[in-house]
Amino acid sequence: MSQAPATSLQDIVSHAKEYGFVFPSSEIYDGLQAVYDYGQNGVELKNNLKNIWWKAMTQLNDNRSGGPIVGIDAAIFMHPLTWKASGHIDGFNDPMIDNKDSKKRYRADQLLEGKAEQYAAEGKAEKAQELLNEMGRLLGNNELEAVRELIIAEGIKCPISGTTNWTEVRQFNLMFSTQVGSVAEDSTVIYLRPETAQGIFVNFLNVQKSGRMKIPFGIAQIGKAFRNEIVARQFTFRMREFEQMEMQFFVRPGTEMEWYEKWRDTRLKFHQAVGLPAEKLKFHIHEKLAHYANAAVDIEYQFPFGFREIEGIHSRTDFDLKSHQELSKKKQQYFDNDLDENGKPFGNYIPYVVETSVGADRLFLAVFCQAFTKETVGEGDSQKERTVLKLHPALAPFKAAIFPLVKKDGLPEKAEEIVKALRGEFRVFYEERDAIGKRYTRQDLIGTPFCIAVDYQTLEDNTVTIRHRDSMEQERVHISELKAKIGYAVSEQRILELI
Ligand code: ATP
């Protein structure tokens, strides 16, 4: 087998649409920019990823491994003061700039980062770093006019119009707002949450008290988040409505760096376990830290469009709980009765937090890009090209497809028996149409790891052929062995054991 050249994002988008993974939202009306719907296969793959993340958090962590993690499911709407406390109302902005000729809008920081990437590619690493430092300084001081001047001085042109005819730079808040209340006069502006984390912070004491949790412990959540991204490109990488899987780990102040390192390493292992190879993952340590963090690192995956963030691990100090305490006037303290080195209880404190935050849609895209394979198979005259989704079997939408060789002579009935025996445990697909080769091809395209063929010999000795997706090898096994044979290969346990 030989591998074809690198895939483009366009190949991924087309395959995702054609085989029921991701559709543009409201496509019959020409779609809605940066909003996508998951189709019949996409929802299965995404749910499998979410389930594994959920289990990796809530099942693999307990007192013996350092601290338990429990889950919650908070509402998308939250009291507006939440976003005041978190800093989102005042500071969740991106600097935007328009090109007057093309009327296209850009993120000023991304234009400068693009230029820095270009310098780096030309071997001018120092120049690239200087530019990023200068950008960081200007944005940090909110010197927006100077940011515009820098863009012009660097000769950055609009890729559409090719001109440097730029407007001023403006800050744009990324939160979507709407109103609650039935009458216009008493309606209040509320926001669609831009991150799920705040739902965890405001419930910290509820969970701690009702679950009698001892620090360290974590709270995990999966849910929708909304950001009015200025430039939304690159498919499900940057959406306006997306899903986050976040975990806040509450620790004793002073111990946060140990936990930060532990979570950084554990999360890297997770990504490898779901099938992203080590050489396509890297850490990107933040030099310029957000207002709430004392350490931060991104895990980046090499997408067809370059290394980009899929997850952030942030040491958030006590910033969030402290701000909520100040604004709500409700104490957010924990009483720690463990003893310090002088034999005294640690006493009351606001815990520090280490957060892991991964986008379900970005993880989906990374796993999908990684699995998407075009290869040449066979020898000599029987050589052919095939496209196959080499998903980890535990992530595949269907675990097995069952095919009677022909649609007669009792083969469908025999195949049906197998479907019935397996379907309670795994998602299986049954098909009797077309030549068996075609049926294999269709399963390769959606990543089904095993195809089970029922033929005349099956009627005699209860054996079937299992065809393996990646090697395309076939083996003959007894029907009674199927569950065991497929079961472990497609089990989430196989992934969880690696984390
Ligand atoms: P970026 O710099 O790419 O905008 P971010 O640093 O703002 O991302 P965080 O606020 O740290 O992202 O969010 C945590 C995770 O949520 C990201 O690692 C990413 O996986 C996901 N995420 C954030 N914004 C989006 C989006 N617009 N679409 C899809 N996923 C997103």
XYZ file of C-alpha atoms and ligand atoms in Angstrom:
530
model
C 0.000 0.000 0.000
C 1.308 3.452 -0.728
C 0.123 6.758 0.648
C -1.078 9.501 -1.714
C 0.149 13.102 -1.289
C -1.115 15.314 1.557
C -4.842 15.942 1.695
C -6.300 19.395 1.401
C -8.981 20.804 3.660
C -11.257 20.847 0.611
C -10.980 17.028 0.339
C -11.979 16.773 3.985
C -14.960 19.127 3.634
C -16.237 17.257 0.559
C -15.825 13.819 2.107
C -17.504 14.947 5.322
C -20.508 16.171 3.362
C -20.779 13.346 0.875
C -20.714 10.609 3.511
C -23.000 12.150 6.128
C -20.509 13.531 8.620
C -20.874 17.329 8.434
C -23.265 19.509 6.445
C -23.325 23.290 6.137
C -26.112 24.627 8.370
C -29.420 25.425 6.619
C -27.820 24.584 3.320
C -31.002 24.940 1.263
C -30.795 28.655 2.065
C -27.113 28.685 1.045
C -25.897 28.027 4.568
C -24.973 30.212 7.511
C -21.350 31.130 7.771
C -19.317 29.229 10.355
C -22.251 27.113 11.509
C -22.386 23.402 10.723
C -24.674 20.435 11.304
C -23.450 16.938 12.037
C -24.997 14.233 9.890
C -25.877 10.619 10.630
C -22.252 9.447 10.747
C -20.750 12.647 12.121
C -22.981 12.631 15.177
C -21.844 9.091 16.019
C -18.164 9.960 15.700
C -18.602 13.141 17.706
C -20.624 11.377 20.415
C -17.963 8.674 20.639
C -15.297 11.322 21.163
C -17.394 13.100 23.777
C -18.095 9.819 25.603
C -14.436 8.927 25.746
C -13.518 12.376 27.041
C -16.297 12.145 29.632
C -15.135 8.729 30.796
C -11.482 9.787 30.767
C -12.457 12.566 33.148
C -15.150 11.081 35.366
C -14.074 7.420 35.467
C -10.287 7.502 35.353
C -9.888 9.938 38.229
C -10.591 9.214 41.834
C -9.025 9.752 45.222
C -6.334 7.189 44.560
C -5.184 8.874 41.355
C -4.927 12.266 43.020
C -8.420 13.661 42.930
C -11.863 12.674 41.685
C -13.636 14.441 38.849
C -17.406 14.760 38.668
C -19.513 16.142 35.845
C -22.208 18.794 35.615
C -24.444 20.169 32.894
C -24.988 23.889 33.441
C -27.365 26.079 31.445
C -26.181 28.097 28.464
C -27.833 31.249 29.829
C -26.258 32.652 32.953
C -26.795 35.743 35.065
C -25.231 38.677 33.141
C -22.966 39.530 36.077
C -21.181 36.221 35.471
C -19.616 37.756 32.378
C -18.734 40.940 34.196
C -16.870 38.889 36.810
C -15.127 36.692 34.260
C -13.870 39.707 32.314
C -15.749 38.818 29.130
C -17.864 41.986 29.003
C -14.845 44.241 29.250
C -12.169 42.187 27.620
C -13.424 39.420 25.334
C -12.532 41.348 22.206
C -10.684 40.723 19.004
C -9.124 43.610 17.091
C -10.705 43.871 13.657
C -9.737 45.792 10.561
C -11.453 46.182 7.178
C -9.966 46.577 3.747
C -11.754 49.542 2.132
C -11.423 48.178 -1.398
C -12.543 44.571 -0.939
C -14.789 45.388 2.070
C -13.391 42.239 3.683
C -12.936 42.086 7.420
C -9.871 40.621 9.126
C -8.492 40.108 12.597
C -5.613 42.529 12.933
C -3.642 40.089 15.108
C -4.064 37.300 12.550
C -2.755 39.502 9.737
C 0.370 40.221 11.777
C 0.732 36.590 12.842
C 0.517 35.604 9.172
C 3.352 37.992 8.387
C 5.402 36.552 11.259
C 4.787 33.030 9.938
C 6.026 34.193 6.549
C 9.228 35.569 8.141
C 9.722 32.305 10.002
C 9.257 30.296 6.789
C 11.924 32.477 5.149
C 14.310 31.593 7.983
C 13.975 35.021 9.640
C 12.989 33.663 13.050
C 14.279 36.682 14.941
C 12.326 39.126 12.808
C 9.206 36.986 13.271
C 9.601 37.051 17.036
C 10.202 40.818 17.091
C 7.000 41.377 15.163
C 4.988 39.162 17.517
C 6.472 40.935 20.538
C 5.621 44.335 19.138
C 2.093 43.207 18.319
C 1.661 41.797 21.827
C 2.864 45.051 23.351
C 0.581 47.254 21.265
C -2.508 45.091 21.766
C -1.745 44.788 25.470
C -1.771 48.593 25.738
C -4.779 48.856 23.442
C -2.778 51.066 21.066
C -5.014 50.318 18.113
C -3.830 53.126 15.833
C -0.272 51.853 16.225
C -1.452 48.325 15.324
C -2.842 49.722 12.065
C 0.420 51.558 11.386
C 2.330 48.335 12.001
C 0.159 46.479 9.474
C 0.831 49.192 6.896
C 4.546 49.413 7.722
C 4.845 45.644 7.231
C 3.268 46.042 3.794
C 0.464 43.601 4.615
C -2.011 43.535 1.748
C -5.582 42.306 1.598
C -5.420 38.925 -0.189
C -8.600 39.789 -2.111
C -7.990 43.360 -3.314
C -4.212 43.306 -3.030
C -4.210 46.809 -1.494
C -3.109 48.297 1.834
C -6.131 50.566 2.018
C -7.050 49.690 5.625
C -9.635 51.202 7.994
C -8.808 51.905 11.628
C -8.543 48.940 14.009
C -11.542 48.466 16.320
C -12.160 46.138 19.232
C -15.062 43.796 18.670
C -16.729 41.874 21.511
C -17.250 38.242 20.565
C -20.237 37.534 22.816
C -23.689 37.069 21.301
C -26.460 38.759 23.249
C -30.198 38.353 23.433
C -32.987 39.351 25.842
C -34.949 37.537 28.485
C -38.345 38.747 29.669
C -41.680 38.781 27.881
C -42.193 42.546 27.796
C -39.729 44.835 26.106
C -39.580 47.184 29.117
C -38.462 44.601 31.617
C -36.251 42.621 29.368
C -32.667 42.134 30.373
C -29.762 41.627 28.044
C -28.174 38.249 28.539
C -25.403 36.479 26.696
C -24.983 33.116 25.071
C -22.045 31.696 27.007
C -18.724 32.122 25.203
C -17.158 29.332 27.285
C -18.544 26.577 29.480
C -16.045 27.178 32.292
C -18.090 29.820 34.104
C -20.951 27.353 34.629
C -18.452 25.283 36.585
C -17.081 28.171 38.659
C -20.492 29.379 39.808
C -21.346 25.807 40.857
C -18.065 25.130 42.603
C -19.506 25.326 46.121
C -22.730 23.534 45.196
C -20.762 20.543 43.980
C -18.162 20.708 46.727
C -20.781 20.792 49.497
C -23.382 18.430 48.042
C -20.694 15.912 47.055
C -18.589 16.430 50.222
C -15.629 16.863 47.879
C -12.142 17.337 49.252
C -9.585 19.398 47.404
C -8.040 18.484 45.009
C -10.996 17.599 42.812
C -12.309 18.482 39.395
C -15.579 19.328 37.674
C -16.087 18.432 34.022
C -18.647 19.658 31.554
C -19.503 19.269 27.884
C -21.670 21.908 26.274
C -22.292 24.485 23.624
C -20.450 27.775 23.537
C -20.960 30.709 21.185
C -18.534 33.257 19.800
C -19.186 35.810 17.111
C -15.854 35.093 15.444
C -14.775 37.877 13.080
C -13.134 35.609 10.587
C -14.583 32.150 10.560
C -12.837 29.891 8.106
C -11.394 26.418 8.118
C -14.556 24.392 8.505
C -15.347 23.174 12.024
C -12.054 24.584 13.294
C -13.570 28.003 13.947
C -17.325 28.052 14.346
C -19.728 30.576 15.796
C -21.619 27.843 17.647
C -19.442 25.031 18.913
C -19.013 22.565 21.717
C -16.441 22.632 24.479
C -15.282 19.900 26.815
C -13.847 21.663 29.825
C -12.576 20.534 33.176
C -11.652 22.772 36.082
C -9.418 21.150 38.647
C -9.515 22.873 42.059
C -6.265 22.740 44.007
C -4.541 24.164 47.050
C -2.717 27.430 46.179
C 0.966 26.740 45.660
C 0.389 23.258 44.219
C -0.987 24.456 40.885
C 2.213 23.994 38.874
C 2.392 20.269 39.693
C -1.204 19.850 38.566
C -0.685 21.977 35.514
C 2.174 19.709 34.431
C 0.194 16.582 35.211
C -2.796 17.732 33.188
C -0.670 18.943 30.315
C 0.882 15.476 30.012
C -2.359 13.562 30.594
C -4.157 15.544 27.927
C -1.396 14.911 25.397
C -1.753 11.190 26.069
C -5.498 11.453 25.485
C -4.987 12.889 22.005
C -2.516 10.167 21.149
C -4.898 7.527 22.478
C -7.706 8.650 20.148
C -5.362 8.250 17.194
C -3.442 11.509 16.700
C 0.219 10.554 16.212
C 2.887 12.086 18.472
C 4.722 13.702 15.561
C 1.618 15.650 14.575
C 1.058 17.041 18.073
C 3.038 19.687 19.865
C 2.895 22.018 22.821
C 2.787 25.741 22.293
C 3.643 27.527 25.497
C 2.034 30.948 25.905
C 4.513 33.674 26.567
C 1.912 36.387 26.787
C -0.544 35.200 29.412
C -4.239 36.048 29.656
C -5.247 38.235 32.590
C -6.358 35.211 34.612
C -3.436 32.819 34.043
C -0.013 32.183 35.541
C 0.866 29.451 33.033
C -0.756 28.309 29.807
C -0.017 25.875 27.031
C -1.884 24.822 23.924
C -1.811 21.365 22.420
C -1.566 21.849 18.679
C -2.317 19.352 15.936
C -0.954 19.534 12.419
C -4.079 20.157 10.333
C -3.819 20.330 6.523
C -3.566 24.128 7.075
C -0.749 23.899 9.639
C -0.248 23.379 13.376
C -3.241 24.840 15.235
C -4.639 24.724 18.773
C -7.012 21.933 19.678
C -6.835 22.255 23.458
C -5.697 24.783 26.022
C -4.369 23.924 29.480
C -4.427 26.955 31.734
C -3.400 27.587 35.283
C -6.091 30.159 36.107
C -5.046 30.960 39.701
C -7.982 32.037 41.899
C -8.978 34.711 39.390
C -12.469 33.446 38.570
C -13.638 32.368 42.018
C -12.257 35.555 43.524
C -14.045 37.762 40.989
C -17.295 35.880 41.559
C -16.854 36.293 45.303
C -16.336 40.034 44.904
C -19.262 40.603 42.591
C -21.766 38.205 44.152
C -20.693 38.953 47.750
C -20.879 35.198 48.380
C -17.803 33.615 49.882
C -16.167 31.130 47.499
C -13.883 29.651 50.127
C -13.025 26.117 51.005
C -11.977 24.932 54.473
C -9.011 22.616 54.191
C -8.543 20.587 57.365
C -5.423 18.797 56.138
C -2.398 19.737 58.187
C 0.494 21.829 56.925
C 4.138 21.181 57.824
C 3.638 22.863 61.203
C 0.757 20.559 62.047
C -1.856 23.306 61.572
C -4.860 22.980 59.250
C -4.432 24.788 55.944
C -7.739 26.471 56.818
C -9.837 28.710 54.573
C -8.763 29.679 51.105
C -10.056 30.291 47.610
C -8.800 27.344 45.568
C -6.566 27.729 42.533
C -7.729 26.200 39.278
C -6.041 24.279 36.508
C -8.270 24.076 33.471
C -8.244 21.799 30.446
C -10.368 23.053 27.561
C -10.827 21.251 24.288
C -13.271 21.931 21.473
C -15.271 18.834 20.509
C -15.524 20.126 16.949
C -11.802 20.797 16.635
C -11.020 17.373 18.048
C -13.511 15.880 15.601
C -11.807 17.686 12.729
C -8.333 16.579 13.847
C -9.413 12.940 14.170
C -11.233 13.099 10.839
C -8.250 14.648 9.020
C -5.945 12.059 10.566
C -8.174 9.153 9.569
C -8.786 10.337 6.009
C -6.501 8.254 3.799
C -6.106 7.913 0.065
C -3.924 4.982 -0.906
C -3.036 2.652 -3.712
C -3.757 -0.983 -2.954
C -3.227 -4.262 -4.757
C -0.496 -5.368 -7.118
C 0.028 -5.183 -10.869
C -3.184 -5.084 -12.868
C -5.406 -5.222 -9.835
C -3.882 -2.018 -8.402
C -6.436 0.607 -7.487
C -6.910 3.783 -5.494
C -9.068 3.711 -2.436
C -10.240 6.232 0.128
C -10.602 4.917 3.626
C -11.306 6.493 6.988
C -8.830 4.823 9.323
C -10.644 5.815 12.494
C -9.816 4.132 15.773
C -12.395 1.280 15.822
C -13.858 2.592 19.078
C -14.647 5.908 17.359
C -16.143 4.527 14.153
C -19.862 5.256 13.540
C -20.485 1.561 12.831
C -18.376 -1.156 14.409
C -19.262 -3.855 11.933
C -21.212 -4.328 8.704
C -22.903 -7.635 7.997
C -23.350 -8.773 4.414
C -25.026 -11.891 3.070
C -23.082 -12.809 -0.074
C -26.327 -13.149 -2.044
C -29.928 -12.186 -1.385
C -31.301 -15.744 -1.377
C -30.943 -19.335 -0.166
C -31.294 -18.433 3.494
C -28.177 -16.216 3.620
C -30.088 -13.028 4.557
C -31.795 -14.921 7.378
C -28.469 -16.203 8.674
C -26.999 -12.683 8.477
C -30.027 -11.351 10.317
C -29.309 -13.740 13.186
C -25.823 -12.267 13.488
C -27.177 -8.718 13.420
C -29.540 -9.591 16.255
C -26.770 -11.168 18.294
C -24.461 -8.157 17.942
C -26.656 -5.077 17.785
C -27.299 -4.874 21.504
C -23.577 -4.384 22.036
C -22.305 -2.524 19.010
C -23.722 -0.412 16.262
C -23.882 -2.673 13.224
C -24.957 -2.104 9.644
C -26.751 -4.599 7.428
C -26.697 -4.501 3.648
C -27.596 -6.968 0.917
C -27.513 -4.730 -2.182
C -24.707 -4.756 -4.797
C -21.545 -6.781 -5.209
C -19.670 -7.428 -2.003
C -16.629 -5.414 -3.180
C -18.818 -2.334 -3.538
C -20.245 -2.899 -0.090
C -16.711 -3.070 1.368
C -15.831 0.178 -0.377
C -18.843 1.970 1.091
C -17.841 0.890 4.603
C -14.226 1.992 4.051
C -15.502 5.462 3.221
C -17.211 5.819 6.592
C -14.569 3.958 8.587
C -16.316 0.718 9.579
C -13.488 -1.447 10.960
C -14.999 -4.893 10.301
C -17.140 -6.357 7.544
C -18.661 -9.758 8.148
C -19.605 -11.781 5.085
C -22.110 -14.623 5.303
C -21.770 -17.231 2.527
C -22.844 -20.783 1.745
C -20.181 -22.246 4.003
C -21.739 -20.305 6.890
C -24.890 -22.393 6.521
C -22.809 -25.549 6.859
C -20.348 -24.766 9.634
C -21.392 -21.430 11.195
C -18.212 -19.655 10.150
C -18.063 -16.224 8.501
C -15.387 -14.100 6.863
C -14.190 -11.019 8.702
C -12.634 -8.443 6.412
C -10.373 -5.926 8.164
C -10.676 -2.330 6.994
C -7.029 -1.215 7.176
C -5.156 -4.325 6.045
C -8.058 -5.556 3.854
C -7.115 -9.028 5.039
C -9.802 -11.627 5.515
C -10.059 -14.361 8.091
C -12.525 -17.106 8.743
C -13.997 -17.259 12.236
C -16.802 -19.061 13.997
C -19.915 -16.972 14.657
C -19.583 -17.690 18.365
C -16.201 -15.912 18.368
C -17.473 -12.685 16.813
C -18.351 -10.851 19.996
C -15.004 -11.482 21.596
C -13.074 -10.810 18.413
C -14.751 -7.497 17.647
C -15.634 -6.530 21.190
C -12.250 -5.590 22.553
C -11.071 -4.018 19.287
C -13.974 -1.570 19.260
C -14.141 -0.955 22.990
C -13.588 2.455 24.565
C -11.612 0.596 27.189
C -8.795 0.170 24.669
C -8.460 3.922 24.433
C -8.933 4.579 28.138
C -6.149 2.124 29.021
C -3.659 4.344 27.201
C -4.446 7.522 29.135
P -8.389 30.544 19.259
O -7.148 31.274 19.678
O -8.155 29.504 18.201
O -9.550 31.441 18.983
P -8.912 30.309 22.005
O -7.544 30.345 22.570
O -9.757 31.510 22.029
O -8.853 29.714 20.514
P -10.039 28.953 24.206
O -10.804 30.133 24.637
O -8.841 28.553 24.981
O -9.666 29.111 22.662
O -11.051 27.750 24.032
C -10.695 26.419 24.319
C -10.940 25.493 23.163
O -12.243 25.691 22.611
C -9.998 25.703 21.987
O -8.784 24.995 22.186
C -10.780 25.133 20.847
O -10.607 23.725 20.764
C -12.216 25.440 21.216
N -12.691 26.614 20.479
C -12.527 27.917 20.805
N -13.105 28.709 19.897
C -13.662 27.877 18.962
C -14.422 28.095 17.767
N -14.731 29.316 17.363
N -14.826 27.020 17.057
C -14.529 25.761 17.463
N -13.824 25.510 18.587
C -13.398 26.541 19.328
